[in-house]
mmCIF file of C-alpha atoms and ligand atoms in Angstrom:
data_model
loop_
_atom_site.group_PDB
_atom_site.id
_atom_site.type_symbol
_atom_site.label_atom_id
_atom_site.label_comp_id
_atom_site.label_asym_id
_atom_site.label_seq_id
_atom_site.Cartn_x
_atom_site.Cartn_y
_atom_site.Cartn_z
ATOM 1 C CA MET A 1 79.456 114.348 119.993
ATOM 2 C CA GLU A 2 81.424 117.233 118.525
ATOM 3 C CA PHE A 3 79.715 117.402 115.192
ATOM 4 C CA TYR A 4 76.163 118.136 114.247
ATOM 5 C CA LEU A 5 74.196 116.275 111.610
ATOM 6 C CA LYS A 6 72.521 118.874 109.423
ATOM 7 C CA ARG A 7 70.246 116.278 107.876
ATOM 8 C CA TYR A 8 69.521 112.942 109.284
ATOM 9 C CA ASP A 9 67.450 110.161 107.830
ATOM 10 C CA ASN A 10 66.698 107.498 110.429
ATOM 11 C CA SER A 11 66.690 104.771 107.813
ATOM 12 C CA ILE A 12 70.242 105.393 106.680
ATOM 13 C CA ILE A 13 73.236 106.089 108.844
ATOM 14 C CA LEU A 14 76.066 108.259 107.670
ATOM 15 C CA LYS A 15 78.502 105.377 107.702
ATOM 16 C CA ASP A 16 76.354 103.506 105.176
ATOM 17 C CA ILE A 17 76.040 106.613 103.071
ATOM 18 C CA ILE A 18 79.819 106.967 103.026
ATOM 19 C CA LYS A 19 80.319 103.360 102.034
ATOM 20 C CA THR A 20 77.685 103.504 99.284
ATOM 21 C CA PHE A 21 79.035 106.758 97.910
ATOM 22 C CA SER A 22 82.604 105.433 97.994
ATOM 23 C CA TYR A 23 81.593 102.329 96.010
ATOM 24 C CA LEU A 24 79.875 104.518 93.467
ATOM 25 C CA ILE A 25 83.017 106.531 92.803
ATOM 26 C CA GLY A 26 85.167 103.399 92.382
ATOM 27 C CA PHE A 27 86.496 102.258 95.757
ATOM 28 C CA GLU A 28 86.022 98.537 96.225
ATOM 29 C CA LYS A 29 86.229 98.476 100.017
ATOM 30 C CA VAL A 30 85.838 100.912 102.859
ATOM 31 C CA GLY A 31 86.555 100.098 106.497
ATOM 32 C CA PHE A 32 86.164 102.039 109.749
ATOM 33 C CA THR A 33 88.146 101.746 112.874
ATOM 34 C CA LYS A 34 89.002 103.610 116.098
ATOM 35 C CA PRO A 35 92.253 105.660 116.492
ATOM 36 C CA VAL A 36 93.871 103.267 118.938
ATOM 37 C CA GLU A 37 97.572 103.278 119.762
ATOM 38 C CA LEU A 38 99.417 100.727 117.574
ATOM 39 C CA HIS A 39 101.663 99.215 120.244
ATOM 40 C CA HIS A 40 102.242 95.799 118.661
ATOM 41 C CA GLU A 41 102.755 97.187 115.151
ATOM 42 C CA PHE A 42 105.009 99.912 116.566
ATOM 43 C CA ASN A 43 107.219 97.342 118.277
ATOM 44 C CA ASN A 44 107.496 95.388 115.051
ATOM 45 C CA LEU A 45 108.446 98.559 113.201
ATOM 46 C CA VAL A 46 111.129 99.455 115.766
ATOM 47 C CA ASN A 47 112.525 95.939 115.571
ATOM 48 C CA TRP A 48 112.512 96.079 111.739
ATOM 49 C CA LEU A 49 114.357 99.381 111.753
ATOM 50 C CA SER A 50 116.880 98.109 114.305
ATOM 51 C CA LEU A 51 117.808 95.266 111.953
ATOM 52 C CA GLY A 52 118.452 97.804 109.156
ATOM 53 C CA TYR A 53 115.674 96.334 107.001
ATOM 54 C CA ASN A 54 114.622 99.832 105.902
ATOM 55 C CA ALA A 55 117.865 100.079 103.878
ATOM 56 C CA SER A 56 118.478 103.769 103.125
ATOM 57 C CA MET A 57 114.840 104.819 103.635
ATOM 58 C CA SER A 58 115.776 106.875 106.699
ATOM 59 C CA TYR A 59 112.496 108.833 106.532
ATOM 60 C CA LEU A 60 110.891 105.741 108.039
ATOM 61 C CA GLU A 61 112.844 106.410 111.218
ATOM 62 C CA LYS A 62 111.250 109.798 111.683
ATOM 63 C CA ASN A 63 108.112 110.667 113.626
ATOM 64 C CA LEU A 64 107.963 107.258 115.264
ATOM 65 C CA ASP A 65 105.792 108.490 118.065
ATOM 66 C CA LYS A 66 103.207 109.690 115.523
ATOM 67 C CA ARG A 67 103.293 106.311 113.771
ATOM 68 C CA ARG A 68 102.374 104.727 117.097
ATOM 69 C CA ASP A 69 99.819 107.293 118.276
ATOM 70 C CA ILE A 70 97.788 108.866 115.489
ATOM 71 C CA LYS A 71 96.348 111.386 118.000
ATOM 72 C CA LEU A 72 99.719 113.132 117.888
ATOM 73 C CA ILE A 73 98.921 113.900 114.216
ATOM 74 C CA MET A 74 95.331 114.903 114.817
ATOM 75 C CA PRO A 75 94.326 115.279 118.484
ATOM 76 C CA ASP A 76 90.594 115.322 117.831
ATOM 77 C CA VAL A 77 90.530 112.272 115.583
ATOM 78 C CA ARG A 78 87.618 109.939 116.483
ATOM 79 C CA SER A 79 87.643 107.512 113.568
ATOM 80 C CA VAL A 80 90.022 106.216 110.916
ATOM 81 C CA ILE A 81 88.394 105.428 107.571
ATOM 82 C CA VAL A 82 90.359 103.265 105.126
ATOM 83 C CA PHE A 83 89.652 103.124 101.428
ATOM 84 C CA ALA A 84 90.855 100.356 99.092
ATOM 85 C CA HIS A 85 90.990 100.851 95.320
ATOM 86 C CA SER A 86 91.888 97.937 93.031
ATOM 87 C CA TYR A 87 94.398 98.529 90.254
ATOM 88 C CA PHE A 88 94.174 94.970 88.936
ATOM 89 C CA THR A 89 93.605 94.773 85.156
ATOM 90 C CA ASN A 90 93.999 91.073 84.430
ATOM 91 C CA THR A 91 96.813 91.862 82.030
ATOM 92 C CA SER A 92 100.250 90.192 82.011
ATOM 93 C CA HIS A 93 103.591 91.567 81.043
ATOM 94 C CA ASP A 94 104.473 91.501 77.349
ATOM 95 C CA SER A 95 107.968 90.134 77.890
ATOM 96 C CA ASP A 96 110.486 89.322 80.618
ATOM 97 C CA ASN A 97 112.530 92.461 80.133
ATOM 98 C CA PHE A 98 112.087 95.980 81.432
ATOM 99 C CA LYS A 99 108.948 95.102 83.323
ATOM 100 C CA VAL A 100 107.033 97.740 85.258
ATOM 101 C CA SER A 101 105.160 96.854 88.415
ATOM 102 C CA ARG A 102 101.388 96.813 87.825
ATOM 103 C CA TYR A 103 100.719 99.665 90.255
ATOM 104 C CA ALA A 104 102.736 102.005 87.964
ATOM 105 C CA TRP A 105 101.158 101.167 84.592
ATOM 106 C CA GLY A 106 98.666 104.013 84.762
ATOM 107 C CA ASN A 107 98.336 107.421 86.415
ATOM 108 C CA ASP A 108 99.863 108.288 89.754
ATOM 109 C CA TYR A 109 97.607 106.761 92.388
ATOM 110 C CA HIS A 110 98.318 109.410 94.943
ATOM 111 C CA LYS A 111 96.441 111.980 92.861
ATOM 112 C CA VAL A 112 93.640 109.621 91.876
ATOM 113 C CA MET A 113 93.026 108.433 95.429
ATOM 114 C CA PHE A 114 93.307 111.933 96.886
ATOM 115 C CA LYS A 115 90.727 113.320 94.463
ATOM 116 C CA LYS A 116 88.294 110.536 95.222
ATOM 117 C CA ILE A 117 88.675 110.848 99.003
ATOM 118 C CA LYS A 118 88.085 114.630 98.620
ATOM 119 C CA GLN A 119 84.798 113.739 96.870
ATOM 120 C CA VAL A 120 83.840 111.669 99.849
ATOM 121 C CA ILE A 121 84.718 114.607 102.186
ATOM 122 C CA ASN A 122 82.624 116.980 100.149
ATOM 123 C CA MET A 123 79.755 114.589 100.334
ATOM 124 C CA ILE A 124 80.101 114.245 104.180
ATOM 125 C CA LYS A 125 80.088 118.011 104.475
ATOM 126 C CA GLY A 126 76.527 117.911 103.222
ATOM 127 C CA TYR A 127 75.559 116.052 106.403
ATOM 128 C CA VAL A 128 78.012 117.349 109.005
ATOM 129 C CA THR A 129 79.112 120.730 110.251
ATOM 130 C CA ASP A 130 82.556 121.344 111.742
ATOM 131 C CA LEU A 131 84.105 118.350 109.945
ATOM 132 C CA LYS A 132 87.801 118.028 110.606
ATOM 133 C CA TYR A 133 89.907 115.586 108.608
ATOM 134 C CA LYS A 134 93.309 114.654 107.265
ATOM 135 C CA ILE A 135 94.074 112.401 104.258
ATOM 136 C CA TYR A 136 97.089 110.103 103.939
ATOM 137 C CA ILE A 137 98.105 108.138 100.909
ATOM 138 C CA ASP A 138 101.674 107.028 101.537
ATOM 139 C CA THR A 139 102.346 110.607 102.503
ATOM 140 C CA GLY A 140 102.979 110.871 106.213
ATOM 141 C CA PRO A 141 103.813 109.032 109.410
ATOM 142 C CA VAL A 142 100.740 106.783 109.135
ATOM 143 C CA LEU A 143 100.943 102.991 109.182
ATOM 144 C CA GLU A 144 98.462 102.507 106.354
ATOM 145 C CA LYS A 145 98.692 98.736 106.181
ATOM 146 C CA GLN A 146 97.999 98.390 109.898
ATOM 147 C CA TRP A 147 94.913 100.635 109.653
ATOM 148 C CA ALA A 148 93.696 98.632 106.723
ATOM 149 C CA VAL A 149 93.950 95.435 108.774
ATOM 150 C CA LEU A 150 92.259 96.961 111.844
ATOM 151 C CA SER A 151 89.417 98.342 109.715
ATOM 152 C CA GLY A 152 88.633 94.974 108.182
ATOM 153 C CA ILE A 153 89.880 95.682 104.666
ATOM 154 C CA GLY A 154 92.039 92.548 104.756
ATOM 155 C CA TRP A 155 94.846 90.720 106.602
ATOM 156 C CA GLN A 156 98.569 91.186 106.313
ATOM 157 C CA GLY A 157 99.917 88.439 104.080
ATOM 158 C CA LYS A 158 103.271 86.735 104.436
ATOM 159 C CA ASN A 159 104.526 88.959 101.618
ATOM 160 C CA SER A 160 103.755 91.889 104.046
ATOM 161 C CA LEU A 161 101.036 93.318 101.824
ATOM 162 C CA VAL A 162 97.411 93.591 102.837
ATOM 163 C CA LEU A 163 95.284 90.889 101.208
ATOM 164 C CA SER A 164 91.614 90.700 100.694
ATOM 165 C CA LYS A 165 89.567 87.704 99.649
ATOM 166 C CA GLU A 166 87.818 89.805 97.014
ATOM 167 C CA LEU A 167 90.700 92.061 95.859
ATOM 168 C CA GLY A 168 93.835 89.973 96.362
ATOM 169 C CA SER A 169 96.670 92.427 97.050
ATOM 170 C CA TYR A 170 96.586 94.630 93.906
ATOM 171 C CA PHE A 171 94.923 97.598 95.557
ATOM 172 C CA PHE A 172 95.907 101.010 96.861
ATOM 173 C CA ILE A 173 95.155 102.145 100.376
ATOM 174 C CA GLY A 174 94.041 105.625 101.436
ATOM 175 C CA VAL A 175 93.495 106.735 105.000
ATOM 176 C CA LEU A 176 91.100 109.421 106.170
ATOM 177 C CA LEU A 177 91.197 110.673 109.786
ATOM 178 C CA THR A 178 87.990 112.377 110.919
ATOM 179 C CA ASN A 179 86.563 113.879 114.090
ATOM 180 C CA ILE A 180 83.345 111.912 113.531
ATOM 181 C CA ASP A 181 82.649 109.073 115.943
ATOM 182 C CA PHE A 182 81.732 105.982 113.836
ATOM 183 C CA GLU A 183 81.095 102.425 114.844
ATOM 184 C CA PRO A 184 84.245 100.402 113.965
ATOM 185 C CA ASP A 185 84.153 97.470 111.539
ATOM 186 C CA LEU A 186 85.609 94.163 112.587
ATOM 187 C CA ALA A 187 89.064 92.987 111.579
ATOM 188 C CA ILE A 188 89.085 89.765 109.592
ATOM 189 C CA LYS A 189 90.867 86.474 110.030
ATOM 190 C CA GLU A 190 94.136 85.769 108.269
ATOM 191 C CA HIS A 191 93.831 83.434 105.299
ATOM 192 C CA CYS A 192 97.402 82.614 104.306
ATOM 193 C CA GLY A 193 97.293 79.324 106.100
ATOM 194 C CA SER A 194 100.245 77.068 105.424
ATOM 195 C CA CYS A 195 100.975 78.695 102.025
ATOM 196 C CA THR A 196 104.527 80.015 101.550
ATOM 197 C CA ARG A 197 104.493 80.664 97.816
ATOM 198 C CA CYS A 198 105.537 84.292 98.099
ATOM 199 C CA ILE A 199 108.452 83.480 100.362
ATOM 200 C CA ASP A 200 109.563 80.625 98.102
ATOM 201 C CA ALA A 201 109.228 82.673 94.880
ATOM 202 C CA CYS A 202 111.128 85.777 95.926
ATOM 203 C CA PRO A 203 114.279 85.614 93.783
ATOM 204 C CA THR A 204 116.435 87.581 96.199
ATOM 205 C CA LYS A 205 115.191 85.964 99.435
ATOM 206 C CA ALA A 206 114.034 89.368 100.675
ATOM 207 C CA ILE A 207 111.129 87.919 102.712
ATOM 208 C CA VAL A 208 113.207 86.895 105.636
ATOM 209 C CA LYS A 209 110.185 85.600 107.564
ATOM 210 C CA PRO A 210 106.385 85.938 107.241
ATOM 211 C CA LYS A 211 105.480 89.653 106.922
ATOM 212 C CA VAL A 212 109.101 90.796 107.215
ATOM 213 C CA ILE A 213 110.917 92.227 104.190
ATOM 214 C CA ASP A 214 114.609 93.062 104.183
ATOM 215 C CA SER A 215 114.524 96.059 101.822
ATOM 216 C CA ARG A 216 118.244 95.668 101.285
ATOM 217 C CA ARG A 217 117.450 92.534 99.246
ATOM 218 C CA CYS A 218 114.194 93.662 97.658
ATOM 219 C CA ILE A 219 114.008 94.484 93.935
ATOM 220 C CA SER A 220 111.256 97.010 94.562
ATOM 221 C CA PHE A 221 113.469 98.944 96.904
ATOM 222 C CA TRP A 222 116.431 98.944 94.535
ATOM 223 C CA THR A 223 114.431 99.935 91.431
ATOM 224 C CA ILE A 224 112.256 102.594 93.145
ATOM 225 C CA GLU A 225 113.596 103.814 96.426
ATOM 226 C CA LYS A 226 117.395 103.783 96.299
ATOM 227 C CA ARG A 227 119.145 107.090 96.804
ATOM 228 C CA ILE A 228 120.763 108.669 93.784
ATOM 229 C CA ASP A 229 124.255 107.991 95.250
ATOM 230 C CA GLU A 230 123.527 104.294 95.740
ATOM 231 C CA ASN A 231 124.277 101.524 93.270
ATOM 232 C CA ILE A 232 122.434 98.243 93.015
ATOM 233 C CA PRO A 233 124.637 95.514 94.522
ATOM 234 C CA ASP A 234 126.021 93.017 92.034
ATOM 235 C CA GLU A 235 124.335 90.102 93.768
ATOM 236 C CA ILE A 236 120.860 91.538 93.271
ATOM 237 C CA ASP A 237 119.467 90.159 90.001
ATOM 238 C CA LEU A 238 116.548 92.464 88.960
ATOM 239 C CA LYS A 239 115.036 89.624 86.917
ATOM 240 C CA GLY A 240 114.074 92.099 84.206
ATOM 241 C CA TRP A 241 112.187 94.509 86.483
ATOM 242 C CA ILE A 242 112.988 98.134 85.650
ATOM 243 C CA PHE A 243 110.531 99.594 88.131
ATOM 244 C CA GLY A 244 109.128 97.635 91.095
ATOM 245 C CA CYS A 245 108.628 93.901 91.372
ATOM 246 C CA ASP A 246 105.390 91.928 91.474
ATOM 247 C CA ILE A 247 106.722 88.425 91.919
ATOM 248 C CA CYS A 248 105.509 87.897 95.499
ATOM 249 C CA GLN A 249 102.052 89.078 94.358
ATOM 250 C CA GLU A 250 101.945 87.166 91.063
ATOM 251 C CA VAL A 251 102.313 83.845 92.853
ATOM 252 C CA CYS A 252 99.705 84.590 95.500
ATOM 253 C CA PRO A 253 96.611 82.429 95.030
ATOM 254 C CA TRP A 254 94.370 85.254 96.211
ATOM 255 C CA ASN A 255 95.403 87.327 93.198
ATOM 256 C CA LYS A 256 94.078 84.681 90.802
ATOM 257 C CA LYS A 257 90.584 85.892 91.488
ATOM 258 C CA ALA A 258 91.238 89.558 92.221
ATOM 259 C CA ARG A 259 88.521 91.978 91.201
ATOM 260 C CA ILE A 260 89.286 94.062 88.169
ATOM 261 C CA SER A 261 89.706 97.796 88.707
ATOM 262 C CA SER A 262 86.826 100.022 87.783
ATOM 263 C CA ASP A 263 89.171 102.909 87.021
ATOM 264 C CA LYS A 264 90.800 103.021 83.568
ATOM 265 C CA GLN A 265 93.446 105.429 84.882
ATOM 266 C CA PHE A 266 95.214 102.384 86.330
ATOM 267 C CA TYR A 267 95.215 100.461 83.075
ATOM 268 C CA PRO A 268 98.462 100.174 80.971
ATOM 269 C CA PHE A 269 97.538 102.986 78.625
ATOM 270 C CA ARG A 270 100.825 104.928 78.849
ATOM 271 C CA PHE A 271 103.570 102.579 77.576
ATOM 272 C CA GLY A 272 102.047 99.149 77.981
ATOM 273 C CA THR A 273 103.345 96.798 80.647
ATOM 274 C CA ASN A 274 107.077 96.951 79.772
ATOM 275 C CA ILE A 275 109.293 99.789 78.662
ATOM 276 C CA LYS A 276 110.713 99.251 75.174
ATOM 277 C CA GLU A 277 114.516 99.092 75.122
ATOM 278 C CA GLU A 278 114.743 101.393 72.123
ATOM 279 C CA PHE A 279 112.947 103.991 74.186
ATOM 280 C CA ILE A 280 115.273 103.672 77.193
ATOM 281 C CA LYS A 281 118.431 103.730 75.140
ATOM 282 C CA ASN A 282 117.519 107.133 73.800
ATOM 283 C CA LEU A 283 116.057 108.535 76.962
ATOM 284 C CA SER A 284 117.159 112.101 77.692
ATOM 285 C CA TYR A 285 116.344 113.845 80.977
ATOM 286 C CA GLU A 286 113.673 115.918 79.235
ATOM 287 C CA LYS A 287 112.053 112.817 77.739
ATOM 288 C CA PHE A 288 112.102 111.086 81.108
ATOM 289 C CA MET A 289 110.307 114.043 82.750
ATOM 290 C CA GLU A 290 107.775 114.117 79.923
ATOM 291 C CA PHE A 291 107.117 110.374 80.010
ATOM 292 C CA THR A 292 106.801 110.201 83.799
ATOM 293 C CA LYS A 293 104.452 113.139 84.124
ATOM 294 C CA ASN A 294 101.640 111.985 86.451
ATOM 295 C CA SER A 295 103.252 108.535 86.625
ATOM 296 C CA PRO A 296 104.682 106.839 89.772
ATOM 297 C CA ILE A 297 107.796 106.016 87.763
ATOM 298 C CA ARG A 298 109.148 109.512 88.336
ATOM 299 C CA ARG A 299 109.961 108.417 91.902
ATOM 300 C CA SER A 300 112.941 106.437 90.612
ATOM 301 C CA LYS A 301 114.431 109.632 89.183
ATOM 302 C CA TYR A 302 116.187 109.843 85.859
ATOM 303 C CA LEU A 303 119.550 108.586 87.033
ATOM 304 C CA GLY A 304 118.037 105.852 89.191
ATOM 305 C CA PHE A 305 115.917 104.667 86.226
ATOM 306 C CA LEU A 306 118.989 104.447 83.982
ATOM 307 C CA LYS A 307 120.855 102.559 86.718
ATOM 308 C CA ASN A 308 118.060 100.013 86.701
ATOM 309 C CA TYR A 309 118.396 99.652 82.940
ATOM 310 C CA TYR A 310 122.162 99.107 83.016
ATOM 311 C CA HIS A 311 121.822 96.634 85.882
ATOM 312 C CA ILE A 312 119.356 94.573 83.905
ATOM 313 C CA LEU A 313 121.766 94.564 80.957
ATOM 314 C CA ARG A 314 124.585 93.378 83.241
ATOM 315 C CA ASN A 315 122.303 90.643 84.702
ATOM 316 C CA SER A 316 121.431 89.406 81.236
ATOM 317 C CA ASN A 317 125.083 89.353 80.072
ATOM 318 C CA GLU A 318 125.939 87.243 83.108
ATOM 319 C CA THR A 319 123.365 84.577 82.393
HETATM 320 S S1 SF4 B 1 108.906 92.684 95.669
HETATM 321 FE FE1 SF4 B 1 110.123 91.144 94.608
HETATM 322 S S2 SF4 B 1 112.132 91.192 95.606
HETATM 323 FE FE2 SF4 B 1 110.700 92.288 96.973
HETATM 324 S S3 SF4 B 1 109.966 90.773 98.420
HETATM 325 FE FE3 SF4 B 1 108.520 90.748 96.673
HETATM 326 S S4 SF4 B 1 109.330 89.122 95.256
HETATM 327 FE FE4 SF4 B 1 110.953 89.674 96.741
HETATM 328 S S1 SF4 B 2 101.421 83.756 98.538
HETATM 329 FE FE1 SF4 B 2 100.467 82.522 100.190
HETATM 330 S S2 SF4 B 2 101.608 83.099 101.999
HETATM 331 FE FE2 SF4 B 2 102.077 84.642 100.462
HETATM 332 S S3 SF4 B 2 100.596 86.241 100.869
HETATM 333 FE FE3 SF4 B 2 99.698 84.943 99.278
HETATM 334 S S4 SF4 B 2 98.488 83.444 100.515
HETATM 335 FE FE4 SF4 B 2 99.820 84.459 101.941
#
């Protein structure tokens, strides 16, 4: 083993200490797995890309070899630790217009998750010398959802998101690669069964088959990820969503009993659950930058956000 335990208590193993500490700082689930090559998932990704389902997200075509083999990112990785943090608040949208996806109601999850995983790392350093690690929260060529499935956090639902019996799908995923050799947790069974509610409810028919999303039809893609030179196609009705879309999660039975987030930073304390039209109408670039400070909404960019607004107005004039 390449690391040395500075302190070791026979009654508690480091993995249990990590799990307990992580729960104490707000993570709801933590799973461990081995850094295996993701052949099956990689083939699915390549197939998905070949069908153009990534729309204009060309960054997903880069570093494919690293997405398959995580050792190309960190050669001495021995374990992959996956953290799940609920952002569910048991709150509904105020109205049908200018809705914001639940994940973006509060502070930017990248920063919150990163800070908490760093706390875990600092704790581990108390037990281990020569710790090597890397953290990924939607930030690199890492297939986070697949690692979450392998580590037993949940299963991949037909809406393509990771689902857990305790958390539903309203949770963030963070991945920590370490050079510590831990016992892996077991993956869990899929529990979608014969349900197809997410597929049936998607208003743009973006879920082309279980677990497969055609981003070119997905409201989340068009309201968050489109390039600044792209316009939302006329046939895509945003259904009042100005940032993101939660429809395929709202209908999922597992979200009816999702655990409420312990972190108030994910609560709708910034602007509520919807953006007020009066506010958007008078939104200057400066105001946008101020209002999206430390908010995931900044990802849509000022022009992209206004395009979403005008598209919703067009949709409502047509109905
Ligand atoms: S996010 Fe919305 S548009 Fe995209 S697949 Fe889910 S329901 Fe469909
Ligand atoms: S709505 Fe049904 S099919 Fe879709 S993810 Fe939830 S349980 Fe699975």
